[in-house]
Amino acid sequence: MLQKRMTNLWVALILCIGSVVMLAPFVWTISTSLKDQRNVFEIPPKWIPDPATFKNYVTAWNDSPLLSGFMNSMIIVVFVLVIGIFVSTMAAYAFAKIDFPFKDAIFLSLLGTMMIPFSVVMIPQFIGFSRINWTDTLLPLIVPGLFGNIVVIFFLRQYLAGGLPNELVEAAKLDGSGFFRTFWTIALPVAKPAIAAQAALSFMGIWNDFMGPLIYLSSPQKQTIQVLIASMQSQYMGSSNYPVILAASIISMIPVILVFFFCQRYFIESMAISGLKG
Amino acid sequence: MKKRKPSYIRKEYIWAYLFVAAPVLGFLIFGVAPLLYSAWLSFTSWDLVTPPEFVGFENYVEVFHDEKVYKSLYNTVFMMLGIPIGMVVALLLAIMMNRPLKGISYLRTIYYLPVISPIIAVSLLWQWILNQDFGLLNQTMWSWFGIEGPNWLGDASWIKPSMILMGVWGGVGGTMVLYLAGLQSISSTYYEAAEVDGANAFQKLWLITIPLLTNIHFFVIVMGVIGAFQSFSQIYVLAGDGGPEYSAATVVFYIFENAFKYFNMGYASAVAWVLGVIIFIVTLIQFRLSKKWVYND
């Protein structure tokens, strides 16, 4: 027993040291973002800024259309999450609970899209969207997401196949519930926790996406927060103004960190489940 | 004589098709169509301004003679060294985290934090940490050990290790969670039996834990390789021009440069197809090999 407690003590110690390593870059970033530019290059480095100032956050916010970047990212997230996940749940329900001709073939071809690297389709997609003059709008980032996402469909299908008893669906049918009503009143509530998990994951994916927005959006007012931050880099790094650029990147992290803290349970669960079953 | 299906079943079919219609349409519009278009583009020369010109296999011939293709492919594969490093660290972390310690969920959250953070923010933060003169890393090495650190991002031989370092730090939490889930599914009877046989901790790790997690090792490797082949954003931020001597450019970075900087749409498509085929073949090989080493209950 004593030996076991000693081991636990060592393990806790190692994990704590590790967590310091994991946190140090974040803490250092926050510290730098609160420094006056003159004090940034102090040697040896000071962890606690003296004097501390929020000036860099104000500069970052005012010098660049960060607010519109926030709004643009938010618009994409809301549309894709609400409509895309609803559409995915509908498809997942059909794949999980109804037998219809060519079901497996359709499902497998959808799964096949996961094999296509984005780099292969991004050029034709870009050309297609620019033909219909959708470049420099949010549409190329929203519209494809409205058709559902195969990873979400796959996850929800697995969930419904196991979590929604066939008897329940049959009973609803016998009671005269129509197809859509059965889906709405029985499948949807059952799938709620899985939907929440996928929504949390999708939020991250969309908020953090960079390459898509980078390709499509050129004018600063139309850009998402990630593209804005990346383009601020050239503006401020040239003058070695690290505090402002780091303040901006912290601003961009706030939404994901908030979502993470509120949906933590869903996150780690769905990461583990989709990982194991994927 | 063929019997007609009862009408309620046919009605159900129609509903089911309606329910899957959107993803199928999406698959055709945003998957199949671009794929075919891209295949055609790869046989053309097109700058988006003058009309596309059919050039046959010319692009592909050029791909195989293009030094930058080999270089970016080499860089991409080199940076995959981060996968085994990350796996070892993540497994050790998961084993330690699998103990009933107080406050373990806080620790888990801390290790997971980089996984959810936007890659652009993470890249900028590392740009500052890896700064040669004033970065935290070199400063700390100098003041603690008297070691003069390298020019991480400015030196052709150090930029790839920098990327690996950043990648391991950023990804280890995600892999750890997968391993943790795997560890919790291993029945304790195996360990009890091993203890009866007098196995030590290392033997238990090597002979029970690691083999019983093969499906997770497999998943992590496959997803890691696919992800590494597609890495782009961190390169764009940390080495906007491909890095010193183009030593950080990945294949996707090269495709991006060709398509959206030089507007060589045809050539970029050809490189993208070569990359796609490589990813496909490598994944296929991994699945074939997996039969030899992955256990499935």
Coordinates of C-alpha atoms in Angstrom, one line a residue:
Chain A
M1 CA 0.0 0.0 0.0
L2 CA 2.7 2.4 0.9
Q3 CA 4.5 1.6 -2.3
K4 CA 1.3 2.3 -4.2
R5 CA 1.0 5.6 -2.6
M6 CA 4.5 6.5 -3.4
T7 CA 4.0 5.6 -7.0
N8 CA 0.9 7.8 -7.1
L9 CA 2.9 10.6 -5.6
W10 CA 5.5 10.3 -8.3
V11 CA 3.0 10.1 -11.0
A12 CA 1.2 13.2 -9.8
L13 CA 4.5 15.0 -9.7
I14 CA 5.4 14.0 -13.2
L15 CA 2.0 15.0 -14.5
C16 CA 2.2 18.3 -12.8
I17 CA 5.6 19.1 -14.3
G18 CA 4.2 18.1 -17.7
S19 CA 1.2 20.3 -17.2
V20 CA 3.5 23.2 -16.5
V21 CA 5.2 22.5 -19.9
M22 CA 1.8 22.4 -21.6
L23 CA 0.6 25.6 -20.0
A24 CA 3.9 27.6 -20.2
P25 CA 3.4 28.7 -23.8
F26 CA -0.1 30.0 -23.0
V27 CA 1.0 31.8 -19.9
W28 CA 3.9 33.3 -21.7
T29 CA 1.6 34.4 -24.5
I30 CA -0.8 36.1 -22.1
S31 CA 2.1 37.7 -20.2
T32 CA 3.6 39.0 -23.5
S33 CA 0.3 40.4 -24.6
L34 CA 0.1 42.5 -21.5
K35 CA 3.5 44.0 -21.9
D36 CA 4.6 47.3 -23.2
Q37 CA 6.4 46.8 -26.5
R38 CA 9.6 48.2 -24.9
N39 CA 9.6 45.5 -22.2
V40 CA 9.0 42.6 -24.5
F41 CA 12.6 41.9 -25.3
E42 CA 13.8 42.1 -21.7
I43 CA 16.5 39.6 -20.7
P44 CA 16.0 37.5 -18.6
P45 CA 12.4 37.2 -19.5
K46 CA 9.9 38.4 -16.9
W47 CA 6.7 36.3 -16.4
I48 CA 4.8 39.0 -14.7
P49 CA 4.5 42.1 -16.8
D50 CA 5.5 45.3 -15.1
P51 CA 3.8 47.6 -16.0
A52 CA 0.8 45.5 -17.2
T53 CA -1.3 47.1 -19.9
F54 CA -4.4 46.2 -21.8
K55 CA -3.4 48.6 -24.5
N56 CA -2.4 45.9 -26.9
Y57 CA -5.9 44.3 -26.8
V58 CA -7.4 47.7 -27.6
T59 CA -4.9 48.2 -30.4
A60 CA -5.6 44.8 -31.9
W61 CA -9.3 45.3 -31.6
N62 CA -9.3 48.8 -33.2
D63 CA -6.6 48.4 -35.9
S64 CA -8.2 45.4 -37.5
P65 CA -11.8 44.6 -38.1
L66 CA -11.8 41.9 -35.5
L67 CA -15.4 42.4 -34.6
S68 CA -16.5 41.7 -38.2
G69 CA -14.1 38.7 -38.2
F70 CA -15.9 37.4 -35.1
M71 CA -19.3 38.0 -36.7
N72 CA -18.3 36.3 -40.0
S73 CA -17.0 33.2 -38.2
M74 CA -20.1 33.2 -36.1
I75 CA -22.5 33.4 -39.1
I76 CA -20.7 30.4 -40.7
V77 CA -20.8 28.4 -37.4
V78 CA -24.5 29.1 -36.8
F79 CA -25.7 28.2 -40.3
V80 CA -23.6 25.1 -40.6
L81 CA -24.3 23.9 -37.1
V82 CA -28.0 24.3 -37.1
I83 CA -28.9 23.2 -40.6
G84 CA -25.9 20.9 -41.3
I85 CA -26.3 18.9 -38.1
F86 CA -30.1 18.7 -38.5
V87 CA -29.7 17.4 -42.0
S88 CA -27.0 14.9 -40.8
T89 CA -29.3 13.6 -38.1
M90 CA -32.1 13.0 -40.6
A91 CA -29.7 11.0 -42.8
A92 CA -28.3 9.2 -39.8
Y93 CA -31.8 8.2 -38.7
A94 CA -32.6 6.8 -42.1
F95 CA -29.4 4.9 -42.3
A96 CA -29.7 3.5 -38.8
K97 CA -33.4 2.5 -38.7
I98 CA -34.9 2.0 -42.1
D99 CA -34.2 -0.6 -44.7
F100 CA -34.4 0.9 -48.2
P101 CA -32.9 -0.3 -51.5
F102 CA -29.2 0.6 -52.1
K103 CA -28.8 1.8 -48.5
D104 CA -25.4 0.2 -48.0
A105 CA -24.1 1.4 -51.4
I106 CA -25.2 4.9 -50.7
F107 CA -23.7 4.9 -47.2
L108 CA -20.4 3.5 -48.5
S109 CA -20.1 6.0 -51.3
L110 CA -20.7 8.8 -48.7
L111 CA -18.0 7.3 -46.5
G112 CA -15.8 7.3 -49.6
T113 CA -15.8 11.1 -49.6
M114 CA -13.7 11.0 -46.5
M115 CA -11.0 9.5 -48.6
I116 CA -10.8 12.6 -50.9
P117 CA -8.2 15.0 -49.7
F118 CA -9.3 18.6 -49.6
S119 CA -6.3 19.7 -51.7
V120 CA -7.7 17.7 -54.6
V121 CA -11.2 19.3 -54.6
M122 CA -10.2 22.8 -53.4
I123 CA -9.1 24.0 -56.8
P124 CA -12.2 22.9 -58.7
Q125 CA -14.4 24.1 -55.8
F126 CA -12.7 27.5 -55.9
I127 CA -13.1 27.8 -59.7
G128 CA -16.8 26.7 -59.4
F129 CA -17.6 29.2 -56.7
S130 CA -15.8 32.0 -58.5
R131 CA -17.8 31.2 -61.7
I132 CA -21.0 32.0 -59.8
N133 CA -19.3 35.0 -58.1
W134 CA -19.4 33.6 -54.6
T135 CA -15.8 34.3 -53.9
D136 CA -15.2 37.0 -51.2
T137 CA -18.6 36.0 -49.7
L138 CA -19.3 33.6 -46.9
L139 CA -21.4 31.3 -49.1
P140 CA -18.6 28.9 -50.2
L141 CA -17.9 28.3 -46.5
I142 CA -21.6 27.9 -45.6
V143 CA -23.4 26.2 -48.4
P144 CA -21.4 22.9 -48.6
G145 CA -21.8 22.5 -44.9
L146 CA -25.6 22.7 -45.2
F147 CA -25.7 19.3 -46.9
G148 CA -24.5 17.5 -43.8
N149 CA -21.3 16.0 -42.9
I150 CA -20.4 12.3 -43.3
V151 CA -18.4 12.1 -40.1
V152 CA -21.3 13.4 -38.1
I153 CA -23.7 11.1 -40.0
F154 CA -21.5 8.2 -39.3
F155 CA -21.2 9.0 -35.6
L156 CA -25.0 9.6 -35.2
R157 CA -25.9 6.5 -37.1
Q158 CA -23.8 4.4 -34.8
Y159 CA -25.4 6.1 -31.8
L160 CA -29.0 5.7 -33.1
A161 CA -28.4 2.1 -34.1
G162 CA -27.4 1.2 -30.6
G163 CA -29.4 3.7 -28.6
L164 CA -32.8 3.8 -30.2
P165 CA -34.7 0.5 -29.9
N166 CA -36.5 -0.7 -33.1
E167 CA -39.6 -1.5 -30.9
L168 CA -39.9 2.2 -30.1
V169 CA -39.9 3.1 -33.8
E170 CA -42.4 0.3 -34.6
A171 CA -44.7 1.3 -31.7
A172 CA -44.8 4.9 -32.9
K173 CA -45.7 3.7 -36.4
L174 CA -48.5 1.5 -35.1
D175 CA -49.8 4.5 -33.2
G176 CA -50.2 6.2 -36.5
S177 CA -47.2 8.5 -36.2
G178 CA -45.9 9.6 -39.6
F179 CA -42.3 9.2 -40.7
F180 CA -41.2 12.7 -40.0
R181 CA -43.1 12.8 -36.7
T182 CA -41.4 9.6 -35.5
F183 CA -38.1 11.2 -36.4
W184 CA -38.9 14.5 -34.7
T185 CA -40.5 13.2 -31.5
I186 CA -38.6 9.9 -30.9
A187 CA -35.2 9.8 -32.7
L188 CA -34.2 13.4 -32.3
P189 CA -34.6 13.4 -28.5
V190 CA -32.8 10.1 -28.2
A191 CA -29.9 11.5 -30.2
K192 CA -29.6 14.7 -28.2
P193 CA -26.4 13.9 -26.3
A194 CA -24.7 12.7 -29.4
I195 CA -25.8 15.8 -31.3
A196 CA -24.5 18.0 -28.6
A197 CA -21.1 16.2 -28.8
Q198 CA -21.0 16.6 -32.6
A199 CA -22.1 20.2 -32.4
A200 CA -19.3 21.0 -29.9
L201 CA -16.7 19.3 -32.2
S202 CA -18.0 20.9 -35.3
F203 CA -17.9 24.3 -33.6
M204 CA -14.2 23.9 -33.1
G205 CA -13.6 22.6 -36.6
I206 CA -15.4 25.5 -38.2
W207 CA -14.1 28.2 -35.9
N208 CA -10.5 27.0 -36.3
D209 CA -10.7 26.4 -40.0
F210 CA -8.1 28.4 -41.9
M211 CA -7.5 27.1 -45.4
G212 CA -11.0 27.4 -46.7
P213 CA -11.5 31.0 -45.6
L214 CA -8.0 31.9 -46.7
I215 CA -8.8 30.7 -50.3
Y216 CA -12.2 32.4 -50.6
L217 CA -12.0 35.6 -48.6
S218 CA -10.0 38.6 -49.8
S219 CA -11.4 41.8 -48.4
P220 CA -10.7 42.3 -44.7
Q221 CA -14.3 43.0 -43.8
K222 CA -15.4 39.6 -45.2
Q223 CA -12.6 37.6 -43.6
T224 CA -13.1 35.2 -40.7
I225 CA -11.2 35.7 -37.5
Q226 CA -8.5 33.2 -38.3
V227 CA -7.6 34.8 -41.6
L228 CA -7.7 38.2 -40.0
I229 CA -5.3 37.1 -37.3
A230 CA -3.0 35.5 -39.8
S231 CA -2.9 38.6 -41.9
M232 CA -2.2 40.8 -38.9
Q233 CA 1.0 38.8 -38.5
S234 CA 2.6 40.4 -41.5
Q235 CA 1.4 43.8 -40.4
Y236 CA 2.8 43.6 -36.8
M237 CA 5.6 41.1 -37.1
G238 CA 7.5 43.3 -39.4
S239 CA 7.8 45.8 -36.6
S240 CA 8.3 43.0 -34.1
N241 CA 5.2 44.0 -32.3
Y242 CA 4.6 40.7 -30.7
P243 CA 2.3 42.0 -27.9
V244 CA -0.4 43.1 -30.3
I245 CA -0.4 40.0 -32.4
L246 CA -0.4 37.8 -29.4
A247 CA -3.3 39.8 -27.9
A248 CA -5.2 39.3 -31.1
S249 CA -4.5 35.5 -31.1
I250 CA -5.8 35.3 -27.5
I251 CA -9.0 37.1 -28.6
S252 CA -9.4 34.4 -31.3
M253 CA -9.1 31.7 -28.7
I254 CA -11.7 32.9 -26.3
P255 CA -14.8 31.4 -28.0
V256 CA -13.3 27.9 -28.4
I257 CA -12.1 27.9 -24.8
L258 CA -15.6 29.0 -23.6
V259 CA -17.3 26.3 -25.6
F260 CA -14.8 23.8 -24.4
F261 CA -15.4 24.6 -20.8
F262 CA -19.2 24.4 -21.1
C263 CA -19.2 21.2 -23.2
Q264 CA -16.1 19.5 -21.9
R265 CA -17.9 16.2 -21.1
Y266 CA -19.2 15.9 -24.6
F267 CA -15.8 16.7 -26.1
I268 CA -13.7 14.2 -24.5
E269 CA -16.5 11.5 -24.8
S270 CA -17.0 12.1 -28.5
M271 CA -13.3 12.3 -29.2
A272 CA -12.9 8.9 -27.5
I273 CA -15.9 7.3 -29.1
S274 CA -15.4 8.5 -32.6
G275 CA -11.8 7.6 -32.3
L276 CA -12.4 4.1 -31.3
K277 CA -15.2 3.4 -33.7
G278 CA -13.8 5.4 -36.6
Chain B
M1 CA -44.9 -12.9 -61.0
K2 CA -43.4 -10.1 -59.1
K3 CA -45.4 -8.9 -56.1
R4 CA -45.7 -5.2 -55.6
K5 CA -44.5 -4.0 -52.3
P6 CA -47.3 -2.8 -50.0
S7 CA -47.8 0.9 -50.4
Y8 CA -46.8 1.8 -46.8
I9 CA -43.4 0.3 -47.5
R10 CA -43.0 2.2 -50.7
K11 CA -44.0 5.4 -48.9
E12 CA -41.3 4.7 -46.3
Y13 CA -38.7 4.3 -49.1
I14 CA -39.6 7.7 -50.4
W15 CA -39.2 9.2 -47.0
A16 CA -35.9 7.5 -46.4
Y17 CA -34.6 8.8 -49.7
L18 CA -35.8 12.3 -48.8
F19 CA -33.9 12.0 -45.6
V20 CA -30.6 11.0 -47.2
A21 CA -31.1 13.3 -50.2
A22 CA -29.2 16.3 -48.9
P23 CA -25.9 14.4 -48.1
V24 CA -26.1 12.5 -51.4
L25 CA -26.6 15.8 -53.3
G26 CA -23.7 17.3 -51.4
F27 CA -21.6 14.3 -52.2
L28 CA -22.3 14.7 -55.9
I29 CA -21.9 18.5 -56.0
F30 CA -19.0 19.0 -53.7
G31 CA -17.3 15.6 -54.0
V32 CA -17.8 13.8 -57.3
A33 CA -18.1 16.8 -59.6
P34 CA -15.0 18.6 -58.3
L35 CA -13.1 15.3 -58.4
L36 CA -13.9 14.8 -62.1
Y37 CA -13.2 18.5 -62.9
S38 CA -9.9 18.3 -61.0
A39 CA -8.9 15.2 -63.0
W40 CA -9.6 17.1 -66.2
L41 CA -7.8 20.2 -65.0
S42 CA -4.7 18.2 -64.2
F43 CA -4.3 17.6 -68.0
T44 CA -4.5 21.3 -68.8
S45 CA -2.5 24.4 -68.5
W46 CA -4.6 27.2 -67.1
D47 CA -3.9 30.5 -65.4
L48 CA -7.6 31.4 -65.0
V49 CA -7.2 34.3 -67.4
T50 CA -6.5 32.8 -70.8
P51 CA -8.7 29.7 -71.7
P52 CA -7.4 26.4 -70.5
E53 CA -5.2 24.5 -72.9
F54 CA -5.2 20.7 -73.0
V55 CA -1.6 19.5 -72.5
G56 CA -2.0 15.8 -72.0
F57 CA 0.4 14.2 -69.5
E58 CA 2.8 17.2 -69.6
N59 CA 1.9 18.2 -66.0
Y60 CA 2.5 14.8 -64.7
V61 CA 5.8 14.5 -66.5
E62 CA 6.8 17.8 -64.9
V63 CA 5.7 16.7 -61.4
F64 CA 8.1 13.8 -61.6
H65 CA 11.0 16.1 -62.6
D66 CA 10.1 18.9 -60.2
E67 CA 12.7 19.1 -57.4
K68 CA 10.3 21.1 -55.3
V69 CA 7.8 18.2 -55.4
Y70 CA 10.4 15.8 -54.0
K71 CA 11.6 18.4 -51.5
S72 CA 8.1 19.1 -50.1
L73 CA 7.2 15.4 -50.1
Y74 CA 10.4 14.7 -48.1
N75 CA 9.6 17.6 -45.7
T76 CA 6.1 16.2 -45.2
V77 CA 7.3 12.7 -44.5
F78 CA 10.1 13.9 -42.2
M79 CA 7.6 15.8 -40.1
M80 CA 5.7 12.5 -39.6
L81 CA 8.4 11.7 -37.1
G82 CA 6.2 13.6 -34.7
I83 CA 3.6 10.7 -34.9
P84 CA 5.7 8.0 -33.0
I85 CA 7.0 10.6 -30.6
G86 CA 3.5 11.8 -29.9
M87 CA 2.3 8.2 -29.4
V88 CA 4.9 7.3 -26.9
V89 CA 4.3 10.5 -24.9
A90 CA 0.6 10.2 -25.1
L91 CA 0.6 6.5 -24.0
L92 CA 2.8 7.2 -21.0
L93 CA 0.6 10.2 -20.1
A94 CA -2.6 8.1 -20.4
I95 CA -1.2 5.3 -18.3
M96 CA -0.3 7.8 -15.6
M97 CA -3.7 9.5 -15.9
N98 CA -5.5 6.2 -15.6
R99 CA -4.7 6.2 -11.9
P100 CA -7.2 7.5 -9.3
L101 CA -5.5 10.8 -8.6
K102 CA -7.1 13.8 -7.2
G103 CA -7.8 16.6 -9.6
I104 CA -7.1 14.4 -12.6
S105 CA -9.8 16.0 -14.7
Y106 CA -8.0 19.3 -14.4
L107 CA -4.8 17.8 -15.6
R108 CA -6.6 16.2 -18.5
T109 CA -8.1 19.5 -19.5
I110 CA -4.7 21.2 -19.4
Y111 CA -3.1 18.6 -21.7
Y112 CA -6.2 18.9 -24.0
L113 CA -6.1 22.7 -24.2
P114 CA -3.8 22.9 -27.2
V115 CA -5.9 20.5 -29.2
I116 CA -8.9 22.8 -29.2
S117 CA -6.9 26.0 -29.7
P118 CA -7.0 27.5 -33.2
I119 CA -3.9 26.4 -35.1
I120 CA -3.2 30.0 -36.2
A121 CA -3.1 31.2 -32.6
V122 CA -0.9 28.3 -31.7
S123 CA 1.5 28.9 -34.6
L124 CA 1.8 32.6 -33.6
L125 CA 2.5 31.7 -30.0
W126 CA 5.2 29.3 -31.1
Q127 CA 6.7 31.8 -33.4
W128 CA 7.3 34.0 -30.4
I129 CA 8.6 31.1 -28.2
L130 CA 11.0 30.0 -31.0
N131 CA 12.4 33.5 -31.7
Q132 CA 16.1 33.1 -31.8
D133 CA 17.1 36.0 -29.7
F134 CA 14.2 36.7 -27.4
G135 CA 12.2 33.5 -27.5
L136 CA 11.3 31.8 -24.3
L137 CA 12.9 28.5 -25.4
N138 CA 16.3 29.9 -26.2
Q139 CA 16.2 32.3 -23.2
T140 CA 15.4 29.4 -20.8
M141 CA 18.1 27.1 -22.3
W142 CA 20.7 29.9 -22.0
S143 CA 19.8 31.0 -18.4
W144 CA 19.4 27.4 -17.1
F145 CA 22.0 25.4 -18.9
G146 CA 24.2 27.9 -20.6
I147 CA 23.2 26.4 -24.0
E148 CA 23.0 28.7 -27.0
G149 CA 19.8 27.7 -28.8
P150 CA 19.6 27.5 -32.6
N151 CA 17.7 29.8 -34.9
W152 CA 14.7 27.5 -34.8
L153 CA 12.6 29.0 -37.6
G154 CA 15.4 30.6 -39.6
D155 CA 17.7 27.6 -40.0
A156 CA 17.0 25.0 -42.7
S157 CA 18.0 22.1 -40.5
W158 CA 16.0 23.3 -37.4
I159 CA 12.7 24.3 -38.9
K160 CA 11.4 20.8 -39.3
P161 CA 12.3 19.8 -35.7
S162 CA 10.5 23.0 -34.6
M163 CA 7.4 21.9 -36.4
I164 CA 7.6 18.5 -34.9
L165 CA 8.0 20.0 -31.4
M166 CA 5.0 22.2 -31.9
G167 CA 3.0 19.4 -33.4
V168 CA 3.7 17.0 -30.5
W169 CA 2.8 19.7 -27.9
G170 CA -0.4 20.5 -29.8
G171 CA -1.6 17.0 -30.5
V172 CA -0.5 14.9 -27.5
G173 CA -3.7 15.7 -25.6
G174 CA -5.9 14.3 -28.3
T175 CA -4.0 11.0 -28.6
M176 CA -3.9 10.7 -24.8
V177 CA -7.7 10.8 -24.6
L178 CA -7.9 8.0 -27.2
Y179 CA -5.4 5.9 -25.2
L180 CA -7.3 6.7 -22.0
A181 CA -10.5 5.3 -23.5
G182 CA -8.6 2.3 -24.7
L183 CA -7.0 1.6 -21.3
Q184 CA -10.4 1.8 -19.6
S185 CA -11.6 -1.0 -21.8
I186 CA -8.9 -3.4 -20.9
S187 CA -10.2 -5.9 -18.4
S188 CA -8.3 -5.9 -15.1
T189 CA -8.3 -9.8 -15.1
Y190 CA -5.3 -9.7 -17.5
Y191 CA -3.2 -7.7 -15.0
E192 CA -4.3 -9.9 -12.1
A193 CA -3.3 -13.0 -13.9
A194 CA 0.0 -11.5 -14.8
E195 CA 0.6 -10.5 -11.2
V196 CA -0.1 -14.1 -10.1
D197 CA 2.6 -15.1 -12.6
G198 CA 5.0 -12.6 -11.1
A199 CA 5.2 -10.1 -14.0
N200 CA 6.8 -6.8 -13.2
A201 CA 5.4 -3.4 -14.3
F202 CA 7.4 -3.2 -17.5
Q203 CA 6.3 -6.7 -18.5
K204 CA 2.7 -5.8 -17.9
L205 CA 3.1 -2.7 -20.1
W206 CA 5.0 -4.5 -22.9
L207 CA 3.0 -7.7 -22.9
I208 CA -0.5 -6.6 -22.0
T209 CA -1.1 -2.9 -22.3
I210 CA 0.6 -2.2 -25.6
P211 CA -0.6 -5.2 -27.5
L212 CA -4.2 -4.8 -26.3
L213 CA -4.2 -1.2 -27.6
T214 CA -3.3 -2.1 -31.1
N215 CA -6.6 -0.8 -32.6
I216 CA -5.9 2.6 -31.1
H217 CA -2.2 2.5 -32.3
F218 CA -3.6 1.8 -35.7
F219 CA -6.2 4.6 -35.6
V220 CA -3.6 7.1 -34.4
I221 CA -1.1 6.1 -37.1
V222 CA -3.6 6.2 -39.9
M223 CA -5.2 9.5 -39.0
G224 CA -1.8 10.9 -38.1
V225 CA -0.3 10.1 -41.5
I226 CA -3.4 11.4 -43.4
G227 CA -3.3 14.6 -41.3
A228 CA 0.4 15.1 -41.8
F229 CA 0.0 14.7 -45.6
Q230 CA -2.5 17.5 -45.4
S231 CA -0.7 19.9 -43.1
F232 CA -0.7 23.5 -44.2
S233 CA -1.8 26.2 -41.8
Q234 CA 1.2 26.1 -39.4
I235 CA 3.5 26.2 -42.4
Y236 CA 1.7 29.2 -43.8
V237 CA 2.1 31.1 -40.6
L238 CA 5.6 30.0 -39.5
A239 CA 7.2 29.7 -42.9
G240 CA 5.2 31.9 -45.3
D241 CA 7.7 31.4 -48.1
G242 CA 8.3 27.7 -47.4
G243 CA 11.0 28.4 -44.9
P244 CA 14.8 28.7 -45.4
E245 CA 15.8 26.6 -48.5
Y246 CA 12.1 25.6 -48.8
S247 CA 12.8 23.2 -46.0
A248 CA 9.4 23.6 -44.3
A249 CA 7.1 23.5 -47.3
T250 CA 4.7 20.6 -47.3
V251 CA 3.1 19.2 -50.4
V252 CA -0.2 21.0 -49.7
F253 CA 1.7 24.2 -49.2
Y254 CA 3.3 23.7 -52.6
I255 CA -0.1 23.0 -54.2
F256 CA -1.5 26.1 -52.5
E257 CA 1.4 28.2 -53.8
N258 CA 1.0 26.9 -57.3
A259 CA -2.8 27.4 -57.4
F260 CA -3.4 30.6 -55.5
K261 CA -0.1 32.5 -55.8
Y262 CA 1.1 31.6 -59.3
F263 CA -2.3 30.6 -60.7
N264 CA -1.0 27.4 -62.3
M265 CA -4.3 25.7 -61.8
G266 CA -3.6 22.7 -64.1
Y267 CA -0.2 21.9 -62.6
A268 CA -1.5 22.4 -59.0
S269 CA -4.2 19.9 -59.8
A270 CA -1.7 17.4 -61.1
V271 CA 0.3 17.7 -57.9
A272 CA -2.9 17.4 -55.8
W273 CA -3.7 14.2 -57.7
V274 CA -0.3 12.7 -57.1
L275 CA -0.7 13.5 -53.4
G276 CA -4.2 12.0 -53.3
V277 CA -2.9 8.8 -54.9
I278 CA 0.0 8.6 -52.5
I279 CA -2.4 9.1 -49.5
F280 CA -4.7 6.4 -50.9
I281 CA -1.9 3.9 -51.4
V282 CA -0.3 4.5 -48.1
T283 CA -3.6 4.1 -46.3
L284 CA -4.3 1.0 -48.2
I285 CA -0.9 -0.5 -47.3
Q286 CA -1.6 0.4 -43.7
F287 CA -4.9 -1.4 -43.7
R288 CA -3.3 -4.5 -45.4
L289 CA -0.5 -4.5 -42.9
S290 CA -2.9 -4.0 -40.0
K291 CA -4.2 -7.5 -40.5
K292 CA -0.8 -8.7 -39.3
W293 CA -0.6 -6.7 -36.1
V294 CA -4.0 -5.3 -35.0
Y295 CA -6.1 -7.3 -32.7
N296 CA -9.8 -7.1 -32.9
D297 CA -12.0 -8.8 -30.4

